[in-house]
Amino acid sequence: MTTPVPPGTPLPKPTPSTDSLPAAVLPTATAATAATTVPASVPEPTAAPPPLGRRLAAELVGTALLAAAVVGSGRQADALTSDAGLRFLANVGASAAALTVLITLFGPVSGGHLNPLITAGAWWTGRGTPAGLPLREAVGYAAAQTVGAVAGTGLADAMFGHPVFRLSAVSRGSGALWLAEAVATGTLLLVVTGATAAGRGRLVPALVGLWVVTACWATSSGGFANPAVTLGRAFTDGWTGIAPGSVPGFVLAQCAGAAAGLGLAALLFDGRERADPDVRPGPSDKR
């Protein structure tokens, strides 16, 4: 039974249920309700990083595949042509492409460093912050990368039927080469650290790949820019190798260049908010 309404009495407006609201309205209503019930001071939950063992495995496997691409593409190019320019072009292209893929693949797991100096840069820039890479873990990263680089070099030679772990006789020791390594490595650290600080972390794989191509062609050393892969390449007798006696000079030059690159990044990008919190400080280089 209904109660009669006197003529002229305005009827109340019906209140729609959420079942009748358009789908596009529901998120707004839900957000407004949440804003009135959730204190503004409650921080958003952040995803915990993968276990250290998984991250170390990613760095080992990634660096092994990187070294295998560098040495293996050199072996393939050597078998296909005697033209030094074409061999170098093939080697650089394959190595840079592999690096871009590997950084993208392993970035969500370990950061895709694949390079002890990239790891050192991530530790240095993140020190004193909750999201920073602890020194103990950074040392573990570097060890895994070095083991991976040596293993990947042996894998490449085995795939092409060459003796495994034969020391290189390619001497690469001169002031010009050391300067080139410092420039190649310093710019690599500037690219990775600067891009991350400027909120362009998601572009790092592509930027690193492009810089590797540039460094390989623009520097007299060929742009190794990676102590782990440099050491690994001492264990191949192909033209991509480096004599063990030349390794210390290259590594010292790379370290000096990395320090300069980090200093430039701090000078040019310090104070910029990192707009890509989901991207871990970054990837590495190939050569």
PDB file of C-alpha atoms in Angstrom:
ATOM      1  CA  MET A   1       0.000   0.000   0.000  1.00  0.00           C
ATOM      2  CA  THR A   2       1.368   3.466  -0.925  1.00  0.00           C
ATOM      3  CA  THR A   3       0.795   6.818   0.793  1.00  0.00           C
ATOM      4  CA  PRO A   4      -0.810   9.372  -1.529  1.00  0.00           C
ATOM      5  CA  VAL A   5       1.247  12.476  -2.269  1.00  0.00           C
ATOM      6  CA  PRO A   6      -0.524  15.842  -2.301  1.00  0.00           C
ATOM      7  CA  PRO A   7      -0.525  17.586  -5.657  1.00  0.00           C
ATOM      8  CA  GLY A   8       2.392  20.011  -6.161  1.00  0.00           C
ATOM      9  CA  THR A   9       4.673  18.236  -3.678  1.00  0.00           C
ATOM     10  CA  PRO A  10       8.143  17.797  -5.273  1.00  0.00           C
ATOM     11  CA  LEU A  11       9.215  14.208  -5.492  1.00  0.00           C
ATOM     12  CA  PRO A  12      12.649  13.242  -4.082  1.00  0.00           C
ATOM     13  CA  LYS A  13      15.305  12.442  -6.680  1.00  0.00           C
ATOM     14  CA  PRO A  14      16.124   8.746  -6.738  1.00  0.00           C
ATOM     15  CA  THR A  15      19.623   7.795  -5.631  1.00  0.00           C
ATOM     16  CA  PRO A  16      21.224   5.538  -8.241  1.00  0.00           C
ATOM     17  CA  SER A  17      22.914   2.387  -7.083  1.00  0.00           C
ATOM     18  CA  THR A  18      26.421   1.615  -8.228  1.00  0.00           C
ATOM     19  CA  ASP A  19      24.977  -1.227 -10.290  1.00  0.00           C
ATOM     20  CA  SER A  20      23.342   1.303 -12.596  1.00  0.00           C
ATOM     21  CA  LEU A  21      26.346   3.636 -12.923  1.00  0.00           C
ATOM     22  CA  PRO A  22      28.321   3.628 -16.161  1.00  0.00           C
ATOM     23  CA  ALA A  23      31.604   1.763 -15.920  1.00  0.00           C
ATOM     24  CA  ALA A  24      33.563   4.973 -16.540  1.00  0.00           C
ATOM     25  CA  VAL A  25      32.073   6.553 -13.398  1.00  0.00           C
ATOM     26  CA  LEU A  26      32.836   3.733 -11.009  1.00  0.00           C
ATOM     27  CA  PRO A  27      36.600   4.263 -10.716  1.00  0.00           C
ATOM     28  CA  THR A  28      36.070   7.944  -9.850  1.00  0.00           C
ATOM     29  CA  ALA A  29      33.490   7.121  -7.187  1.00  0.00           C
ATOM     30  CA  THR A  30      35.726   4.423  -5.734  1.00  0.00           C
ATOM     31  CA  ALA A  31      38.736   6.729  -5.662  1.00  0.00           C
ATOM     32  CA  ALA A  32      36.732   9.451  -3.930  1.00  0.00           C
ATOM     33  CA  THR A  33      35.519   7.023  -1.303  1.00  0.00           C
ATOM     34  CA  ALA A  34      39.028   5.678  -0.732  1.00  0.00           C
ATOM     35  CA  ALA A  35      40.368   9.196  -0.305  1.00  0.00           C
ATOM     36  CA  THR A  36      37.998   9.776   2.597  1.00  0.00           C
ATOM     37  CA  THR A  37      38.764   6.490   4.342  1.00  0.00           C
ATOM     38  CA  VAL A  38      42.535   5.964   3.838  1.00  0.00           C
ATOM     39  CA  PRO A  39      44.874   8.311   5.699  1.00  0.00           C
ATOM     40  CA  ALA A  40      47.103  10.302   3.367  1.00  0.00           C
ATOM     41  CA  SER A  41      50.147   9.417   5.450  1.00  0.00           C
ATOM     42  CA  VAL A  42      49.976   5.692   4.660  1.00  0.00           C
ATOM     43  CA  PRO A  43      52.772   4.941   2.120  1.00  0.00           C
ATOM     44  CA  GLU A  44      52.087   2.880  -0.966  1.00  0.00           C
ATOM     45  CA  PRO A  45      53.429  -0.680  -0.709  1.00  0.00           C
ATOM     46  CA  THR A  46      56.607  -1.372  -2.674  1.00  0.00           C
ATOM     47  CA  ALA A  47      57.524  -4.717  -4.182  1.00  0.00           C
ATOM     48  CA  ALA A  48      60.370  -6.534  -2.469  1.00  0.00           C
ATOM     49  CA  PRO A  49      63.371  -7.291  -4.689  1.00  0.00           C
ATOM     50  CA  PRO A  50      63.893 -10.888  -5.820  1.00  0.00           C
ATOM     51  CA  PRO A  51      66.047 -13.081  -3.563  1.00  0.00           C
ATOM     52  CA  LEU A  52      69.774 -12.407  -3.778  1.00  0.00           C
ATOM     53  CA  GLY A  53      70.491 -15.855  -5.177  1.00  0.00           C
ATOM     54  CA  ARG A  54      68.139 -15.259  -8.099  1.00  0.00           C
ATOM     55  CA  ARG A  55      69.681 -11.879  -8.798  1.00  0.00           C
ATOM     56  CA  LEU A  56      73.211 -13.287  -8.733  1.00  0.00           C
ATOM     57  CA  ALA A  57      72.158 -16.055 -11.102  1.00  0.00           C
ATOM     58  CA  ALA A  58      70.674 -13.471 -13.473  1.00  0.00           C
ATOM     59  CA  GLU A  59      73.910 -11.470 -13.466  1.00  0.00           C
ATOM     60  CA  LEU A  60      76.014 -14.593 -14.046  1.00  0.00           C
ATOM     61  CA  VAL A  61      73.864 -15.922 -16.882  1.00  0.00           C
ATOM     62  CA  GLY A  62      73.402 -12.502 -18.457  1.00  0.00           C
ATOM     63  CA  THR A  63      77.121 -11.701 -18.456  1.00  0.00           C
ATOM     64  CA  ALA A  64      77.937 -15.182 -19.777  1.00  0.00           C
ATOM     65  CA  LEU A  65      75.564 -14.697 -22.698  1.00  0.00           C
ATOM     66  CA  LEU A  66      77.006 -11.245 -23.316  1.00  0.00           C
ATOM     67  CA  ALA A  67      80.580 -12.554 -23.454  1.00  0.00           C
ATOM     68  CA  ALA A  68      79.458 -15.439 -25.657  1.00  0.00           C
ATOM     69  CA  ALA A  69      77.867 -12.959 -28.064  1.00  0.00           C
ATOM     70  CA  VAL A  70      81.003 -10.801 -28.204  1.00  0.00           C
ATOM     71  CA  VAL A  71      83.445 -13.660 -28.753  1.00  0.00           C
ATOM     72  CA  GLY A  72      81.083 -15.848 -30.778  1.00  0.00           C
ATOM     73  CA  SER A  73      80.145 -13.119 -33.248  1.00  0.00           C
ATOM     74  CA  GLY A  74      83.860 -12.457 -33.715  1.00  0.00           C
ATOM     75  CA  ARG A  75      84.453 -16.120 -34.512  1.00  0.00           C
ATOM     76  CA  GLN A  76      81.529 -16.176 -36.929  1.00  0.00           C
ATOM     77  CA  ALA A  77      82.657 -13.022 -38.702  1.00  0.00           C
ATOM     78  CA  ASP A  78      86.192 -14.376 -38.962  1.00  0.00           C
ATOM     79  CA  ALA A  79      84.884 -17.531 -40.642  1.00  0.00           C
ATOM     80  CA  LEU A  80      82.731 -15.627 -43.130  1.00  0.00           C
ATOM     81  CA  THR A  81      85.014 -12.871 -44.391  1.00  0.00           C
ATOM     82  CA  SER A  82      88.618 -11.714 -44.413  1.00  0.00           C
ATOM     83  CA  ASP A  83      87.594  -8.048 -44.589  1.00  0.00           C
ATOM     84  CA  ALA A  84      88.534  -6.495 -41.239  1.00  0.00           C
ATOM     85  CA  GLY A  85      85.903  -3.762 -41.547  1.00  0.00           C
ATOM     86  CA  LEU A  86      83.077  -6.189 -42.197  1.00  0.00           C
ATOM     87  CA  ARG A  87      84.222  -8.423 -39.357  1.00  0.00           C
ATOM     88  CA  PHE A  88      84.233  -5.512 -36.948  1.00  0.00           C
ATOM     89  CA  LEU A  89      80.849  -4.293 -38.182  1.00  0.00           C
ATOM     90  CA  ALA A  90      79.310  -7.714 -37.645  1.00  0.00           C
ATOM     91  CA  ASN A  91      80.896  -8.092 -34.218  1.00  0.00           C
ATOM     92  CA  VAL A  92      79.755  -4.675 -33.013  1.00  0.00           C
ATOM     93  CA  GLY A  93      76.214  -5.063 -34.314  1.00  0.00           C
ATOM     94  CA  ALA A  94      75.691  -8.497 -32.785  1.00  0.00           C
ATOM     95  CA  SER A  95      77.240  -7.495 -29.455  1.00  0.00           C
ATOM     96  CA  ALA A  96      75.198  -4.294 -29.092  1.00  0.00           C
ATOM     97  CA  ALA A  97      71.980  -6.085 -30.046  1.00  0.00           C
ATOM     98  CA  ALA A  98      72.676  -8.840 -27.513  1.00  0.00           C
ATOM     99  CA  LEU A  99      73.402  -6.282 -24.809  1.00  0.00           C
ATOM    100  CA  THR A 100      70.139  -4.433 -25.406  1.00  0.00           C
ATOM    101  CA  VAL A 101      68.153  -7.672 -25.241  1.00  0.00           C
ATOM    102  CA  LEU A 102      69.922  -8.940 -22.119  1.00  0.00           C
ATOM    103  CA  ILE A 103      69.511  -5.679 -20.192  1.00  0.00           C
ATOM    104  CA  THR A 104      65.813  -5.631 -21.034  1.00  0.00           C
ATOM    105  CA  LEU A 105      65.408  -9.296 -20.097  1.00  0.00           C
ATOM    106  CA  PHE A 106      67.317  -9.322 -16.811  1.00  0.00           C
ATOM    107  CA  GLY A 107      66.580  -5.744 -15.726  1.00  0.00           C
ATOM    108  CA  PRO A 108      63.413  -6.658 -13.786  1.00  0.00           C
ATOM    109  CA  VAL A 109      65.334  -9.389 -11.914  1.00  0.00           C
ATOM    110  CA  SER A 110      68.728  -7.940 -11.021  1.00  0.00           C
ATOM    111  CA  GLY A 111      68.851  -4.556 -12.716  1.00  0.00           C
ATOM    112  CA  GLY A 112      70.638  -6.018 -15.739  1.00  0.00           C
ATOM    113  CA  HIS A 113      74.016  -4.577 -14.770  1.00  0.00           C
ATOM    114  CA  LEU A 114      76.228  -7.223 -16.445  1.00  0.00           C
ATOM    115  CA  ASN A 115      79.201  -5.008 -15.611  1.00  0.00           C
ATOM    116  CA  PRO A 116      81.012  -4.510 -12.271  1.00  0.00           C
ATOM    117  CA  LEU A 117      81.323  -0.772 -12.872  1.00  0.00           C
ATOM    118  CA  ILE A 118      77.610  -0.378 -13.454  1.00  0.00           C
ATOM    119  CA  THR A 119      77.086  -2.251 -10.200  1.00  0.00           C
ATOM    120  CA  ALA A 120      79.589   0.013  -8.455  1.00  0.00           C
ATOM    121  CA  GLY A 121      77.747   3.025  -9.815  1.00  0.00           C
ATOM    122  CA  ALA A 122      74.411   1.674  -8.558  1.00  0.00           C
ATOM    123  CA  TRP A 123      75.923   1.113  -5.116  1.00  0.00           C
ATOM    124  CA  TRP A 124      77.503   4.573  -5.016  1.00  0.00           C
ATOM    125  CA  THR A 125      74.447   6.526  -6.146  1.00  0.00           C
ATOM    126  CA  GLY A 126      72.101   4.549  -3.887  1.00  0.00           C
ATOM    127  CA  ARG A 127      74.248   4.472  -0.745  1.00  0.00           C
ATOM    128  CA  GLY A 128      72.418   5.588   2.387  1.00  0.00           C
ATOM    129  CA  THR A 129      68.973   5.062   0.851  1.00  0.00           C
ATOM    130  CA  PRO A 130      66.555   2.205   1.608  1.00  0.00           C
ATOM    131  CA  ALA A 131      66.440   1.202  -2.060  1.00  0.00           C
ATOM    132  CA  GLY A 132      70.221   1.287  -2.496  1.00  0.00           C
ATOM    133  CA  LEU A 133      72.318  -1.768  -3.335  1.00  0.00           C
ATOM    134  CA  PRO A 134      74.233  -2.919  -0.222  1.00  0.00           C
ATOM    135  CA  LEU A 135      78.002  -3.217  -0.574  1.00  0.00           C
ATOM    136  CA  ARG A 136      77.934  -6.931   0.219  1.00  0.00           C
ATOM    137  CA  GLU A 137      75.467  -7.562  -2.595  1.00  0.00           C
ATOM    138  CA  ALA A 138      77.451  -5.359  -4.974  1.00  0.00           C
ATOM    139  CA  VAL A 139      80.550  -7.493  -4.359  1.00  0.00           C
ATOM    140  CA  GLY A 140      78.462 -10.593  -5.058  1.00  0.00           C
ATOM    141  CA  TYR A 141      77.228  -9.051  -8.303  1.00  0.00           C
ATOM    142  CA  ALA A 142      80.791  -8.351  -9.446  1.00  0.00           C
ATOM    143  CA  ALA A 143      81.916 -11.887  -8.632  1.00  0.00           C
ATOM    144  CA  ALA A 144      78.969 -13.408 -10.511  1.00  0.00           C
ATOM    145  CA  GLN A 145      79.603 -11.166 -13.518  1.00  0.00           C
ATOM    146  CA  THR A 146      83.284 -12.123 -13.655  1.00  0.00           C
ATOM    147  CA  VAL A 147      82.575 -15.853 -13.447  1.00  0.00           C
ATOM    148  CA  GLY A 148      79.896 -15.459 -16.095  1.00  0.00           C
ATOM    149  CA  ALA A 149      82.192 -13.574 -18.475  1.00  0.00           C
ATOM    150  CA  VAL A 150      84.895 -16.245 -18.289  1.00  0.00           C
ATOM    151  CA  ALA A 151      82.342 -19.033 -18.723  1.00  0.00           C
ATOM    152  CA  GLY A 152      80.699 -17.282 -21.670  1.00  0.00           C
ATOM    153  CA  THR A 153      84.037 -16.847 -23.428  1.00  0.00           C
ATOM    154  CA  GLY A 154      84.736 -20.567 -23.090  1.00  0.00           C
ATOM    155  CA  LEU A 155      81.233 -21.380 -24.313  1.00  0.00           C
ATOM    156  CA  ALA A 156      81.698 -19.294 -27.459  1.00  0.00           C
ATOM    157  CA  ASP A 157      84.992 -20.961 -28.368  1.00  0.00           C
ATOM    158  CA  ALA A 158      83.505 -24.398 -27.699  1.00  0.00           C
ATOM    159  CA  MET A 159      80.543 -23.669 -29.999  1.00  0.00           C
ATOM    160  CA  PHE A 160      82.928 -22.862 -32.861  1.00  0.00           C
ATOM    161  CA  GLY A 161      85.251 -25.796 -32.231  1.00  0.00           C
ATOM    162  CA  HIS A 162      88.181 -23.753 -30.917  1.00  0.00           C
ATOM    163  CA  PRO A 163      90.317 -24.610 -27.891  1.00  0.00           C
ATOM    164  CA  VAL A 164      88.605 -23.466 -24.701  1.00  0.00           C
ATOM    165  CA  PHE A 165      90.330 -21.037 -22.320  1.00  0.00           C
ATOM    166  CA  ARG A 166      93.421 -20.515 -24.457  1.00  0.00           C
ATOM    167  CA  LEU A 167      95.127 -17.260 -23.426  1.00  0.00           C
ATOM    168  CA  SER A 168      95.056 -14.388 -25.900  1.00  0.00           C
ATOM    169  CA  ALA A 169      98.177 -12.987 -27.518  1.00  0.00           C
ATOM    170  CA  VAL A 170      96.533  -9.740 -28.720  1.00  0.00           C
ATOM    171  CA  SER A 171      98.437  -6.950 -26.981  1.00  0.00           C
ATOM    172  CA  ARG A 172      96.412  -3.818 -26.271  1.00  0.00           C
ATOM    173  CA  GLY A 173      98.689  -1.688 -24.103  1.00  0.00           C
ATOM    174  CA  SER A 174      99.247   1.998 -24.878  1.00  0.00           C
ATOM    175  CA  GLY A 175      98.303   5.393 -23.517  1.00  0.00           C
ATOM    176  CA  ALA A 176      95.934   6.047 -26.415  1.00  0.00           C
ATOM    177  CA  LEU A 177      94.024   2.827 -25.761  1.00  0.00           C
ATOM    178  CA  TRP A 178      93.793   3.544 -22.041  1.00  0.00           C
ATOM    179  CA  LEU A 179      92.443   7.029 -22.748  1.00  0.00           C
ATOM    180  CA  ALA A 180      89.903   5.526 -25.133  1.00  0.00           C
ATOM    181  CA  GLU A 181      88.762   3.046 -22.486  1.00  0.00           C
ATOM    182  CA  ALA A 182      88.370   5.836 -19.946  1.00  0.00           C
ATOM    183  CA  VAL A 183      86.217   7.836 -22.371  1.00  0.00           C
ATOM    184  CA  ALA A 184      84.099   4.839 -23.412  1.00  0.00           C
ATOM    185  CA  THR A 185      83.486   3.738 -19.822  1.00  0.00           C
ATOM    186  CA  GLY A 186      82.972   7.220 -18.417  1.00  0.00           C
ATOM    187  CA  THR A 187      80.349   8.021 -21.007  1.00  0.00           C
ATOM    188  CA  LEU A 188      78.652   4.692 -20.355  1.00  0.00           C
ATOM    189  CA  LEU A 189      78.296   5.538 -16.649  1.00  0.00           C
ATOM    190  CA  LEU A 190      77.123   9.041 -17.529  1.00  0.00           C
ATOM    191  CA  VAL A 191      74.455   7.626 -19.852  1.00  0.00           C
ATOM    192  CA  VAL A 192      73.149   5.058 -17.366  1.00  0.00           C
ATOM    193  CA  THR A 193      73.275   7.228 -14.231  1.00  0.00           C
ATOM    194  CA  GLY A 194      72.124  10.394 -15.947  1.00  0.00           C
ATOM    195  CA  ALA A 195      69.228   8.760 -17.760  1.00  0.00           C
ATOM    196  CA  THR A 196      68.026   7.111 -14.547  1.00  0.00           C
ATOM    197  CA  ALA A 197      68.324  10.336 -12.552  1.00  0.00           C
ATOM    198  CA  ALA A 198      66.451  12.259 -15.247  1.00  0.00           C
ATOM    199  CA  GLY A 199      63.527   9.833 -15.141  1.00  0.00           C
ATOM    200  CA  ARG A 200      64.453   8.024 -18.356  1.00  0.00           C
ATOM    201  CA  GLY A 201      65.350   4.686 -16.804  1.00  0.00           C
ATOM    202  CA  ARG A 202      63.151   2.713 -19.178  1.00  0.00           C
ATOM    203  CA  LEU A 203      65.239   3.933 -22.099  1.00  0.00           C
ATOM    204  CA  VAL A 204      68.517   2.691 -20.621  1.00  0.00           C
ATOM    205  CA  PRO A 205      68.702  -0.601 -22.611  1.00  0.00           C
ATOM    206  CA  ALA A 206      68.353   1.215 -25.923  1.00  0.00           C
ATOM    207  CA  LEU A 207      70.642   4.070 -24.883  1.00  0.00           C
ATOM    208  CA  VAL A 208      73.362   1.680 -23.748  1.00  0.00           C
ATOM    209  CA  GLY A 209      73.114  -0.338 -26.959  1.00  0.00           C
ATOM    210  CA  LEU A 210      73.441   2.813 -29.046  1.00  0.00           C
ATOM    211  CA  TRP A 211      76.387   4.065 -27.015  1.00  0.00           C
ATOM    212  CA  VAL A 212      78.150   0.708 -27.378  1.00  0.00           C
ATOM    213  CA  VAL A 213      77.933   0.949 -31.163  1.00  0.00           C
ATOM    214  CA  THR A 214      79.278   4.504 -31.012  1.00  0.00           C
ATOM    215  CA  ALA A 215      82.080   3.693 -28.574  1.00  0.00           C
ATOM    216  CA  CYS A 216      83.234   0.675 -30.569  1.00  0.00           C
ATOM    217  CA  TRP A 217      83.636   2.762 -33.703  1.00  0.00           C
ATOM    218  CA  ALA A 218      84.698   6.061 -32.152  1.00  0.00           C
ATOM    219  CA  THR A 219      87.418   4.873 -29.754  1.00  0.00           C
ATOM    220  CA  SER A 220      90.767   3.321 -30.585  1.00  0.00           C
ATOM    221  CA  SER A 221      90.313   0.574 -27.974  1.00  0.00           C
ATOM    222  CA  GLY A 222      87.052  -0.744 -29.401  1.00  0.00           C
ATOM    223  CA  GLY A 223      85.114   0.268 -26.302  1.00  0.00           C
ATOM    224  CA  PHE A 224      85.491  -2.735 -23.982  1.00  0.00           C
ATOM    225  CA  ALA A 225      84.201  -0.634 -21.015  1.00  0.00           C
ATOM    226  CA  ASN A 226      83.557  -3.699 -18.839  1.00  0.00           C
ATOM    227  CA  PRO A 227      86.169  -5.196 -16.474  1.00  0.00           C
ATOM    228  CA  ALA A 228      84.444  -8.586 -16.253  1.00  0.00           C
ATOM    229  CA  VAL A 229      84.161  -9.071 -20.015  1.00  0.00           C
ATOM    230  CA  THR A 230      87.682  -7.666 -20.458  1.00  0.00           C
ATOM    231  CA  LEU A 231      89.022 -10.395 -18.177  1.00  0.00           C
ATOM    232  CA  GLY A 232      86.893 -13.013 -19.918  1.00  0.00           C
ATOM    233  CA  ARG A 233      88.300 -12.028 -23.299  1.00  0.00           C
ATOM    234  CA  ALA A 234      91.804 -12.778 -22.049  1.00  0.00           C
ATOM    235  CA  PHE A 235      90.807 -16.463 -22.323  1.00  0.00           C
ATOM    236  CA  THR A 236      90.255 -16.579 -26.085  1.00  0.00           C
ATOM    237  CA  ASP A 237      92.895 -16.638 -28.797  1.00  0.00           C
ATOM    238  CA  GLY A 238      90.619 -14.995 -31.376  1.00  0.00           C
ATOM    239  CA  TRP A 239      90.953 -11.416 -32.607  1.00  0.00           C
ATOM    240  CA  THR A 240      88.383 -10.232 -30.043  1.00  0.00           C
ATOM    241  CA  GLY A 241      90.735 -11.267 -27.226  1.00  0.00           C
ATOM    242  CA  ILE A 242      93.141  -9.253 -25.103  1.00  0.00           C
ATOM    243  CA  ALA A 243      96.481 -10.436 -23.750  1.00  0.00           C
ATOM    244  CA  PRO A 244      96.431 -11.051 -19.975  1.00  0.00           C
ATOM    245  CA  GLY A 245      99.241  -8.527 -19.545  1.00  0.00           C
ATOM    246  CA  SER A 246      97.050  -5.828 -21.108  1.00  0.00           C
ATOM    247  CA  VAL A 247      94.083  -6.458 -18.808  1.00  0.00           C
ATOM    248  CA  PRO A 248      95.297  -4.456 -15.741  1.00  0.00           C
ATOM    249  CA  GLY A 249      95.872  -1.286 -17.773  1.00  0.00           C
ATOM    250  CA  PHE A 250      92.443  -1.554 -19.390  1.00  0.00           C
ATOM    251  CA  VAL A 251      90.684  -2.191 -16.085  1.00  0.00           C
ATOM    252  CA  LEU A 252      92.420   0.731 -14.346  1.00  0.00           C
ATOM    253  CA  ALA A 253      91.476   3.033 -17.230  1.00  0.00           C
ATOM    254  CA  GLN A 254      87.887   1.802 -17.074  1.00  0.00           C
ATOM    255  CA  CYS A 255      87.720   2.469 -13.335  1.00  0.00           C
ATOM    256  CA  ALA A 256      89.108   5.985 -13.780  1.00  0.00           C
ATOM    257  CA  GLY A 257      86.616   6.683 -16.543  1.00  0.00           C
ATOM    258  CA  ALA A 258      83.733   5.331 -14.455  1.00  0.00           C
ATOM    259  CA  ALA A 259      84.644   7.649 -11.567  1.00  0.00           C
ATOM    260  CA  ALA A 260      84.711  10.605 -13.955  1.00  0.00           C
ATOM    261  CA  GLY A 261      81.361   9.598 -15.453  1.00  0.00           C
ATOM    262  CA  LEU A 262      79.731   9.353 -12.034  1.00  0.00           C
ATOM    263  CA  GLY A 263      81.144  12.740 -11.101  1.00  0.00           C
ATOM    264  CA  LEU A 264      79.733  14.327 -14.250  1.00  0.00           C
ATOM    265  CA  ALA A 265      76.357  12.694 -13.658  1.00  0.00           C
ATOM    266  CA  ALA A 266      76.252  14.074 -10.111  1.00  0.00           C
ATOM    267  CA  LEU A 267      77.164  17.532 -11.390  1.00  0.00           C
ATOM    268  CA  LEU A 268      74.658  17.569 -14.235  1.00  0.00           C
ATOM    269  CA  PHE A 269      71.738  15.624 -12.758  1.00  0.00           C
ATOM    270  CA  ASP A 270      72.032  15.971  -8.974  1.00  0.00           C
ATOM    271  CA  GLY A 271      68.724  16.871  -7.354  1.00  0.00           C
ATOM    272  CA  ARG A 272      66.610  15.549 -10.199  1.00  0.00           C
ATOM    273  CA  GLU A 273      63.828  13.292  -8.973  1.00  0.00           C
ATOM    274  CA  ARG A 274      63.951   9.766 -10.311  1.00  0.00           C
ATOM    275  CA  ALA A 275      60.632   9.407 -12.050  1.00  0.00           C
ATOM    276  CA  ASP A 276      60.966   5.699 -12.788  1.00  0.00           C
ATOM    277  CA  PRO A 277      61.046   4.000  -9.367  1.00  0.00           C
ATOM    278  CA  ASP A 278      60.288   0.602 -10.880  1.00  0.00           C
ATOM    279  CA  VAL A 279      63.558   0.592 -12.825  1.00  0.00           C
ATOM    280  CA  ARG A 280      66.536  -0.524 -10.825  1.00  0.00           C
ATOM    281  CA  PRO A 281      69.770   1.388 -11.338  1.00  0.00           C
ATOM    282  CA  GLY A 282      71.122   0.121 -14.291  1.00  0.00           C
ATOM    283  CA  PRO A 283      72.585  -1.990 -16.992  1.00  0.00           C
ATOM    284  CA  SER A 284      75.904  -2.535 -18.263  1.00  0.00           C
ATOM    285  CA  ASP A 285      78.006  -2.729 -21.224  1.00  0.00           C
ATOM    286  CA  LYS A 286      79.294  -5.353 -23.431  1.00  0.00           C
ATOM    287  CA  ARG A 287      82.828  -4.698 -24.335  1.00  0.00           C
TER     288      ARG A 287
END
